Each structure stands twice: as structure tokens, then as C-alpha cells.
Short mmCIF file of C-alpha atoms (C1' of nucleotides) and ligand atoms in Angstrom, two decimals:
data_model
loop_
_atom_site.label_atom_id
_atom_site.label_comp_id
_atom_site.label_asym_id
_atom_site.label_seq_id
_atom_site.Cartn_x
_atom_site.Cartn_y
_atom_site.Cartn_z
CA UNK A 1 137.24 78.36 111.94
CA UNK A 2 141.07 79.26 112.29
CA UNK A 3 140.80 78.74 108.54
CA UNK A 4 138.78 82.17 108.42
CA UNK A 5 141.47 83.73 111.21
CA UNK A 6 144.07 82.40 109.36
CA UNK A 7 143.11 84.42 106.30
CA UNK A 8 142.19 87.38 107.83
CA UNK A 9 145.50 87.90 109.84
CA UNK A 10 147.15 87.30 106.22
CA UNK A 11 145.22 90.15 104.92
CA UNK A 12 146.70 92.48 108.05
CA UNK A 13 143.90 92.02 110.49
CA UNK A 14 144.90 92.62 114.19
CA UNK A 15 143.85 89.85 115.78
CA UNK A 16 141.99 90.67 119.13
CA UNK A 17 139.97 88.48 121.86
CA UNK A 18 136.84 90.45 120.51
CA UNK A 19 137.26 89.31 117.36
CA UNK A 20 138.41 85.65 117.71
CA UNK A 21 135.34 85.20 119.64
CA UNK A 22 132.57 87.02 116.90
CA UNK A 23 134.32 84.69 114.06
CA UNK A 24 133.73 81.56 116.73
CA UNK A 25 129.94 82.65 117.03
CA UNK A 26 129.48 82.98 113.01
CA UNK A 27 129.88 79.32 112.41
CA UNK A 28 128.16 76.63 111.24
CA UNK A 29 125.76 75.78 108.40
CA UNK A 30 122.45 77.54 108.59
CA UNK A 31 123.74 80.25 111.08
CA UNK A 32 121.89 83.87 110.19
CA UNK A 33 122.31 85.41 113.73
CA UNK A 34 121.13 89.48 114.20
CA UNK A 35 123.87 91.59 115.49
CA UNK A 36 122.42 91.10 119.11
CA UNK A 37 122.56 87.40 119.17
CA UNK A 38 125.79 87.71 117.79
CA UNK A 39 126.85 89.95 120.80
CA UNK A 40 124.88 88.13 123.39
CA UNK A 41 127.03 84.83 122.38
CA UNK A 42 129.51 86.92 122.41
CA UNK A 43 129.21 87.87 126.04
CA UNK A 44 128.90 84.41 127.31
CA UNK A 45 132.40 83.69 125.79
CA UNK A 46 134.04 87.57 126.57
CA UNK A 47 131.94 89.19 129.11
CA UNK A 48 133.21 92.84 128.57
CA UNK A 49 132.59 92.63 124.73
CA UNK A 50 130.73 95.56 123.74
CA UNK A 51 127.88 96.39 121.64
CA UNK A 52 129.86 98.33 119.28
CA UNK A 53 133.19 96.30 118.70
CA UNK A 54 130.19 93.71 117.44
CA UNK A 55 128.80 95.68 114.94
CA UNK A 56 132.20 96.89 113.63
CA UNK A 57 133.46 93.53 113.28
CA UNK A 58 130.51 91.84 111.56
CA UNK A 59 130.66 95.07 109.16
CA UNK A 60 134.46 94.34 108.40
CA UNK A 61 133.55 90.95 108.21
CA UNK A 62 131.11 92.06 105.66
CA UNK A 63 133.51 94.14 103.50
CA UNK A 64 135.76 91.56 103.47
CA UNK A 65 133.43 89.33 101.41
CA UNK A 66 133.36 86.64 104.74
CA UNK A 67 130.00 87.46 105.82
CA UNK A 68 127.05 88.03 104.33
CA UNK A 69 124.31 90.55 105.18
CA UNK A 70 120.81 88.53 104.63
CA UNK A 71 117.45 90.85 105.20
CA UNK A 72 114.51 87.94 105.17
CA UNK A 73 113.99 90.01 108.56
CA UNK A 74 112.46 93.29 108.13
CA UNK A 75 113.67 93.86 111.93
CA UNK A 76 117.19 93.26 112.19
CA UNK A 77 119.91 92.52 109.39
CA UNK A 78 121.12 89.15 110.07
CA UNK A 79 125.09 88.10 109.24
CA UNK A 80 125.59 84.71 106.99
CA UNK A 81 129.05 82.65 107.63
CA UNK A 82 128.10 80.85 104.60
CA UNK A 83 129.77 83.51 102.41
CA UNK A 84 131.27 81.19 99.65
CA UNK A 85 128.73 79.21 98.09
CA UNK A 86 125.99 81.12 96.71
CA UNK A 87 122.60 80.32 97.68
CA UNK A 88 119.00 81.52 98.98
CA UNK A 89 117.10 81.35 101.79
CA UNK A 90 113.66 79.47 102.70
CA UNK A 91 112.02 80.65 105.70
CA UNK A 92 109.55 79.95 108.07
CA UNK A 93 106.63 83.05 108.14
CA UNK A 94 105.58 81.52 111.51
CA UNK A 95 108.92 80.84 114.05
CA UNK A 96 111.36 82.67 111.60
CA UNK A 97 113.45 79.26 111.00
CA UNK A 98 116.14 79.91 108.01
CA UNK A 99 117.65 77.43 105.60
CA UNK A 100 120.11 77.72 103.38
CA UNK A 101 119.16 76.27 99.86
CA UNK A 102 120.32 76.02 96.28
CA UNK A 103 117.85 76.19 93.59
CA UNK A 104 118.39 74.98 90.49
CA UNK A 105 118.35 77.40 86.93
CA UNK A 106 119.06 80.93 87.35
CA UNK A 107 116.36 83.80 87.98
CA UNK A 108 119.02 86.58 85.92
CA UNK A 109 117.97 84.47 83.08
CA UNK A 110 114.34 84.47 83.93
CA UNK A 111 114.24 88.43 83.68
CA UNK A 112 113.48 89.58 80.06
CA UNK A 113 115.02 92.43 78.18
CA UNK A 114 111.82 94.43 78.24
CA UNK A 115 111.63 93.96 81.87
CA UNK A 116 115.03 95.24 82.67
CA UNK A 117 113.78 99.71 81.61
CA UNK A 118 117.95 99.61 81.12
CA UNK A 119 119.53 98.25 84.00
CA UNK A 120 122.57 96.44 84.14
CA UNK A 121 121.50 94.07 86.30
CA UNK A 122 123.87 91.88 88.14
CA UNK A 123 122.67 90.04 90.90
CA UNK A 124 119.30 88.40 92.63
CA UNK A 125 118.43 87.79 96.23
CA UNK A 126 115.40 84.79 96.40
CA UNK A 127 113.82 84.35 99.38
CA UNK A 128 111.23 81.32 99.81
CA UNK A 129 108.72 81.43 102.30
CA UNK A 130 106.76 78.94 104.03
CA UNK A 131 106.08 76.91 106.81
CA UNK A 132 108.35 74.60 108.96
CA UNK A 133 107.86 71.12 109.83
CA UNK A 134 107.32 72.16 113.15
CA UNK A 135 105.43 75.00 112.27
CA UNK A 136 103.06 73.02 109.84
CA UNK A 137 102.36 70.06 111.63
CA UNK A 138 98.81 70.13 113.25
CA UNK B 1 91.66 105.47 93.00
CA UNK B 2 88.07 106.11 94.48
CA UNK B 3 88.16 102.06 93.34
CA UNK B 4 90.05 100.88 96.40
CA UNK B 5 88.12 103.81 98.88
CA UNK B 6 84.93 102.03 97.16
CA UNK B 7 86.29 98.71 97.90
CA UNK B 8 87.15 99.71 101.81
CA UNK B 9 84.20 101.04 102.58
CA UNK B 10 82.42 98.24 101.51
CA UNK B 11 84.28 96.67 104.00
CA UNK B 12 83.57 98.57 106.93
CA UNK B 13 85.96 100.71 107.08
CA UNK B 14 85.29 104.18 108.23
CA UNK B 15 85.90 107.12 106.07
CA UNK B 16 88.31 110.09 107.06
CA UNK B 17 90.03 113.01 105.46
CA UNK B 18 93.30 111.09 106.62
CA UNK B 19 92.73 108.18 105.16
CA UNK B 20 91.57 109.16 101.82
CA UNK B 21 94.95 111.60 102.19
CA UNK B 22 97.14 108.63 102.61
CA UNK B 23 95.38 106.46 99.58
CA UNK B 24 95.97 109.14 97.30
CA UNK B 25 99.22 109.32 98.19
CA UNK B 26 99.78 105.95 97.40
CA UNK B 27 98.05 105.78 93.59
CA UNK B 28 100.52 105.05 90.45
CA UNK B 29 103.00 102.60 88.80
CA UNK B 30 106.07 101.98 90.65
CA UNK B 31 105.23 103.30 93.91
CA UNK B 32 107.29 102.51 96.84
CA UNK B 33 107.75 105.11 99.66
CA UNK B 34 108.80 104.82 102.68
CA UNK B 35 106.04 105.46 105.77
CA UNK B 36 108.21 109.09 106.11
CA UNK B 37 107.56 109.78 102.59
CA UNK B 38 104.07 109.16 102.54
CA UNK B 39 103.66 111.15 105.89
CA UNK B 40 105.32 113.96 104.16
CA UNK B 41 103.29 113.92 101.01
CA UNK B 42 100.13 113.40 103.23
CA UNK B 43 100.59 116.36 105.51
CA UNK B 44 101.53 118.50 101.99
CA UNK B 45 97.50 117.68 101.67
CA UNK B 46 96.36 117.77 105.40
CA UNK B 47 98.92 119.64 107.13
CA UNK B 48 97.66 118.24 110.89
CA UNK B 49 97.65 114.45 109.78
CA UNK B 50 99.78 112.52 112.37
CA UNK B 51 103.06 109.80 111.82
CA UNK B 52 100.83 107.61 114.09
CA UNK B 53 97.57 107.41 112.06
CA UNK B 54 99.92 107.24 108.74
CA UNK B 55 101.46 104.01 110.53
CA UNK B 56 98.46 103.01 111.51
CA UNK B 57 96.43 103.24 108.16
CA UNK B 58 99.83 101.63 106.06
CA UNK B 59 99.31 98.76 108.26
CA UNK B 60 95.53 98.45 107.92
CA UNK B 61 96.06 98.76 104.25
CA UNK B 62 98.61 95.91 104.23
CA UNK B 63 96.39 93.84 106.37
CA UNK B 64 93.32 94.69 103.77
CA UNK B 65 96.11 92.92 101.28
CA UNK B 66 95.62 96.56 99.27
CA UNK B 67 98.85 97.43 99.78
CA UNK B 68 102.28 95.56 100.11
CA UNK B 69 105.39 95.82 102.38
CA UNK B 70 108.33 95.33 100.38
CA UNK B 71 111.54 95.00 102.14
CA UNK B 72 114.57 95.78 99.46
CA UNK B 73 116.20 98.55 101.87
CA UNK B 74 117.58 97.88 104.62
CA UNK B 75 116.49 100.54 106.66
CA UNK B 76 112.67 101.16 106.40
CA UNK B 77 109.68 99.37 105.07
CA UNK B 78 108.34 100.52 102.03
CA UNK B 79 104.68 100.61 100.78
CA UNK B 80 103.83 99.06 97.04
CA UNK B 81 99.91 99.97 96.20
CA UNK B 82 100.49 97.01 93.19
CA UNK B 83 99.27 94.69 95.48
CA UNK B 84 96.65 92.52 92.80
CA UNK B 85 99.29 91.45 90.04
CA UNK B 86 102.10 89.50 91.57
CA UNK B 87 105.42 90.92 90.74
CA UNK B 88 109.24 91.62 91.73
CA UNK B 89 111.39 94.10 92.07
CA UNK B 90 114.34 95.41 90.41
CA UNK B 91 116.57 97.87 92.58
CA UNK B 92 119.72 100.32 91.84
CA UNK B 93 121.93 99.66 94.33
CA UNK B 94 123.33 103.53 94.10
CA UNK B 95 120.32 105.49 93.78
CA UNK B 96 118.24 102.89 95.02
CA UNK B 97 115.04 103.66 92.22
CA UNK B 98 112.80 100.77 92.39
CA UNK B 99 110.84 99.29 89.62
CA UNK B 100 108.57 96.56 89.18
CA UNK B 101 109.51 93.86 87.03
CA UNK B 102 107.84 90.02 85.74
CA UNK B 103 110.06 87.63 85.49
CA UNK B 104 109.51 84.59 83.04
CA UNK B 105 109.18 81.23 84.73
CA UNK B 106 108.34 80.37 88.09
CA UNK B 107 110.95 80.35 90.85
CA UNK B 108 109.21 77.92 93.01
CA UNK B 109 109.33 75.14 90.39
CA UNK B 110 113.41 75.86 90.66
CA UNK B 111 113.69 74.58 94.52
CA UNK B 112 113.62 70.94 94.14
CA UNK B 113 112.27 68.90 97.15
CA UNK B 114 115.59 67.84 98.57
CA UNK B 115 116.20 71.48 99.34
CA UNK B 116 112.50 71.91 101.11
CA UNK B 117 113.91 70.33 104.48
CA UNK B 118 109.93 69.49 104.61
CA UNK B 119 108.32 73.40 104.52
CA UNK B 120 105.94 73.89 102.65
CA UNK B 121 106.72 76.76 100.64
CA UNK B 122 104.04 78.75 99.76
CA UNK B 123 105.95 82.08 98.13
CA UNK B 124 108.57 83.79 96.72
CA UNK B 125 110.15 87.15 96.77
CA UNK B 126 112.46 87.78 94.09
CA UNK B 127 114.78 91.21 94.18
CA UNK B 128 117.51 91.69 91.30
CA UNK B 129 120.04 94.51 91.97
CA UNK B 130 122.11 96.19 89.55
CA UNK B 131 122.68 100.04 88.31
CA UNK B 132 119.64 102.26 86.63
CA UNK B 133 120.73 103.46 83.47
CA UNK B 134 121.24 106.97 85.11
CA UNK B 135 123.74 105.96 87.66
CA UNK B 136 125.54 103.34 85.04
CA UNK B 137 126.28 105.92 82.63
CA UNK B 138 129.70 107.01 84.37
"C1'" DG C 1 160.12 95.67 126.92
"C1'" DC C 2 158.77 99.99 124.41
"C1'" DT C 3 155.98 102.43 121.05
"C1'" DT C 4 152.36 103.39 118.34
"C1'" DG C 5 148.54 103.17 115.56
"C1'" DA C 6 144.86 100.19 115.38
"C1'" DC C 7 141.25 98.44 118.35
"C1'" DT C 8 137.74 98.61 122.11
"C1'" DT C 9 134.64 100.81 125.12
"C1'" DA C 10 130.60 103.28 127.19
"C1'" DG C 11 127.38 106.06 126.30
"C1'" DA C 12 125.26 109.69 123.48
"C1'" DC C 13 122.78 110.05 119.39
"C1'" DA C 14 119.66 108.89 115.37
"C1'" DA C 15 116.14 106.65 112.56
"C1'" DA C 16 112.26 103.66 112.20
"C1'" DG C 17 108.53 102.04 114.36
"C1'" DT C 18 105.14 100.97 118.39
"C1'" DC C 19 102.06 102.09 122.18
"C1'" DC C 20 98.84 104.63 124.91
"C1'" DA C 21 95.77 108.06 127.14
"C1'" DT C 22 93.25 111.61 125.47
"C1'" DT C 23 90.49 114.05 122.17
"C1'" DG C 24 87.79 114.16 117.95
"C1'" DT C 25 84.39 112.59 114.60
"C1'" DA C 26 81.79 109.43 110.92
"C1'" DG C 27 77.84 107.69 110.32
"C1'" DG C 28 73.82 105.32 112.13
"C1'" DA C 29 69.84 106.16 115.30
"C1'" DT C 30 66.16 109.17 116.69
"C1'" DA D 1 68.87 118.23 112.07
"C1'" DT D 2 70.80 116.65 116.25
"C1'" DC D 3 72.62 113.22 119.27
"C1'" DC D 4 75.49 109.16 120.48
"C1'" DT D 5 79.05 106.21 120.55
"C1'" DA D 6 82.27 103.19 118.79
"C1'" DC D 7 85.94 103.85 116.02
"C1'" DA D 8 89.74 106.85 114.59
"C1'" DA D 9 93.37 110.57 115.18
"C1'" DT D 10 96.69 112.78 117.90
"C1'" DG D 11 101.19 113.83 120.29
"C1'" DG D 12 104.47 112.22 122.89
"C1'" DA D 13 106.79 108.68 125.40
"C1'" DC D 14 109.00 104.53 124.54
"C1'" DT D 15 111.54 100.59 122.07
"C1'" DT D 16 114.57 98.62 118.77
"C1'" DT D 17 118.28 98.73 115.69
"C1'" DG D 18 122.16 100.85 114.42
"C1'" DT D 19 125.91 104.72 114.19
"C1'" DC D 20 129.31 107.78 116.08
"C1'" DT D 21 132.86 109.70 119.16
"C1'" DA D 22 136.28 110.70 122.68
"C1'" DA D 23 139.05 108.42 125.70
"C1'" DG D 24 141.40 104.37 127.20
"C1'" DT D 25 143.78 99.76 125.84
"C1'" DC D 26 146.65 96.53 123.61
"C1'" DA D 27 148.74 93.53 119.47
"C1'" DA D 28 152.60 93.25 117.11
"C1'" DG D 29 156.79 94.93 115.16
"C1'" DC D 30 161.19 96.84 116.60
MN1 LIG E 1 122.46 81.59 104.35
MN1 LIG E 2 106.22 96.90 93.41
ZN1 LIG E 3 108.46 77.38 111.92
ZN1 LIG E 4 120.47 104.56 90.18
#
DNA sequence: GCTTGACTTAGACAAAGTCCATTGTAGGAT
DNA sequence: ATCCTACAATGGACTTTGTCTAAGTCAAGC
């Protein structure tokens, strides 16, 4: 997306070959790529692209509210282009498959007073688990 | 709880002074340590108990379904012995306390078919985040 | 085209977790 | 009570994921 460059040069990114080619990886619907299969489709595009220039980036990325972090992975964080509609994730417990989805009502509403010991509590990650079509089908 | 010890042997499983060390450990309401924690509150009680059988016995345990792997840090896996009433989790995201909360409703009702892509969800793991009343009060 | 501070790099380091060969022992058998 | 043996514990090597740093490189403004 030149959209996303676009934006982040106006907000006084430098804009490097490293970095053009992390924000061409991290798009798509339904992308949630670990920092090593960022870098590895990184390296097809910019062989000499290191390891560590990934993991800066995507954390930039991060800070600047155009990726998200999602952690249905106990392994490895994985990084979310889909940073401006809210929405969950359903996964598959057997090949790992993500989907983006939108439920309907809101689960801050769901948690009662009495529940909350005094928190102010301001967001909720939902993560639906399952089986694939793939994955289910005898 | 000699309940669960009861409960494993009856399944086979093999009594030891580390094991019995690393169930205590894990006894009480809003329990969630990490598998560093519980090694260092099990060798307070059995100073020659090993990080490998602590691993090993957390995973047993989790297999058993006695115990429960909650993921709501990033960075390690960490062990919930409220593993027979279904619950959530509400996190600080400064101090990172964790308590266990029951939220009205059920979120699996809120995912309407069109957003299934054909899984067949079978759970849901709900984590709200917000500040604990210690770290809110500036 | 210079200059310069921001960016990139390779590799060392760290934290969390797994694996394995060896040693120890719980609990049934005698 | 003692023996046996399959199961369990141990320490350390190894892997994976991620962070940090010192030195080299380059984008962009002048
Ligand atoms: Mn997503
Ligand atoms: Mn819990
Ligand atoms: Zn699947
Ligand atoms: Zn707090």
C-alpha cells in the first residue's frame, strides 16, 4: 500500500528499501505473519535484509497504530495489517489458519460491575477457536 | 488440594515429592505463574527439584485438563489451577495482575455464521485489559 | 554533491522452552 | 522386608524468539 508509505513519510519516516519492502509483505486481508515469515518474504524481495531491521520496523509499525500485535500463538507474536477496523480472530487449533471476524454486541458490556474488583477496563481481545474446513472435513 | 493428588493417582499417575511440590504450589484463587515462578516457589520446598521435571509435570497437568495454559503475556505461558469452572481473564496492562472474571452472556452466540468461513468453533478465550485500581490511582 | 543523523547490519546476548542420556525411585511382586 | 523395573527426575545441551550494540551506510535537506 503506498497509501500506508504515503502516511508514514508524512509523519517523518525515512523511507528505506528495508522498509518499503516489510510494508509490501504486511498486506492483504487475513495476513497475521510471525516476525520470521515476515523477514523470510522479506529476503526473497531484499536479500541482505536483516533479522533485526525486521523486528524494528514491525515494532515502529506497531507504535504507530499501523500494525497490530495478535498473540492467538503462544510461539511467536504475529503482526496484523488490518490495523483500522477492529475485529477478532477465529482460529484453527489444528493447522493454525487465522480469520479475521467481526462479532456482533460487545463483550465490555458483557463484564459486570462485580466482576471488574476495580479496574478501569478498556479494551477486550476474543479469540475463537475451532476447526477449519480443511481441518474438519473427514 | 490432596483432592486433585487423590484424583491423579487414581489415574495412574505416580507419586513423587516433586510433584506433590509443584501441586501445592499451584493451589488458590487467581493463580497464574509463570513455569519460572512455580520452579522458584517449588525449589523454596525441595531445594534439588529441577526446571525440567517442573516443565514436565505443568505439561502433564495441562494434559490431565487440571491445570490451564493461559496465554495473556506475551512472553511466557502461565499456569491457571481453575481449570473446572470456565472463566476469563481480566489483565492490568502496567502491572500486569491477573484476575479471573465471568462475563454475562455467551460470546459464541455473538459470531454469526457469515463470519464462521465454515469452522466449527468450538471455544472462546476472552481477555479484557485495562488498569488495576493500584496502578489507576495516579 | 556534501553532511549528518537516522537507519541497517551482523552477531552477541537473553529468556522461555524442549530434548536426551543418565541416574534415581515408587510401588507392585516375591 | 527386599527386590525389580518401568516410570520419573536430573543437568546440561540445544532451539526458538526476541533484544541490544558497535560499526558501517545512506536518505534527504542544504
Ligand atoms: Mn486480524
Ligand atoms: Mn484464571
Ligand atoms: Zn485447519
Ligand atoms: Zn496494575
Amino acid at each position: 500500500m503506498s497509501d500506508l508509505l504515503e502516511r508514514l513519510r508524512g509523519r517523518g519516516w525515512r523511507m528505506t528499501a528495508q522498509r518499503r519492502v516489510v510494508a509490501e509483505v504486511l498486506n492483504g486481508e487475513h495476513v497475521h505473519l510471525t516476525a520470521d515469515e515476515v523477514h523470510a518474504r522479506a529476503v526473497a524481495k531484499l536479500p541482505e535484509i536483516s533479522r533485526a531491521t525486521v523486528y524494528n520496523t514491525l515494532g515502529e509499525l506497531v507504535s504507530l497504530g499501523e500494525v497490530l500485535e495478535v498473540t492467538t500463538d503462544k510461539r511467536a507474536k504475529r503482526y496484523d495489517p488490518n490495523a483500522h477496523r477492529p475485529h477478532h480472530h477465529l482460529v484453527c487449533a489444528r493447522c493454525g489458519a487465522i480469520r479475521d471476524v467481526h462479532p456482533l454486541g460487545n463483550p465490555l458490556a458483557d463484564l459486570p460491575d462485580t466482576e471488574r474488583f476495580g479496574f478501569t477496563v478498556s479494551d477486550v481481545e476474543v479469540t475463537y477457536r475451532g476447526l477449519c474446513p480443511d481441518c474438519a472435513g473427514a
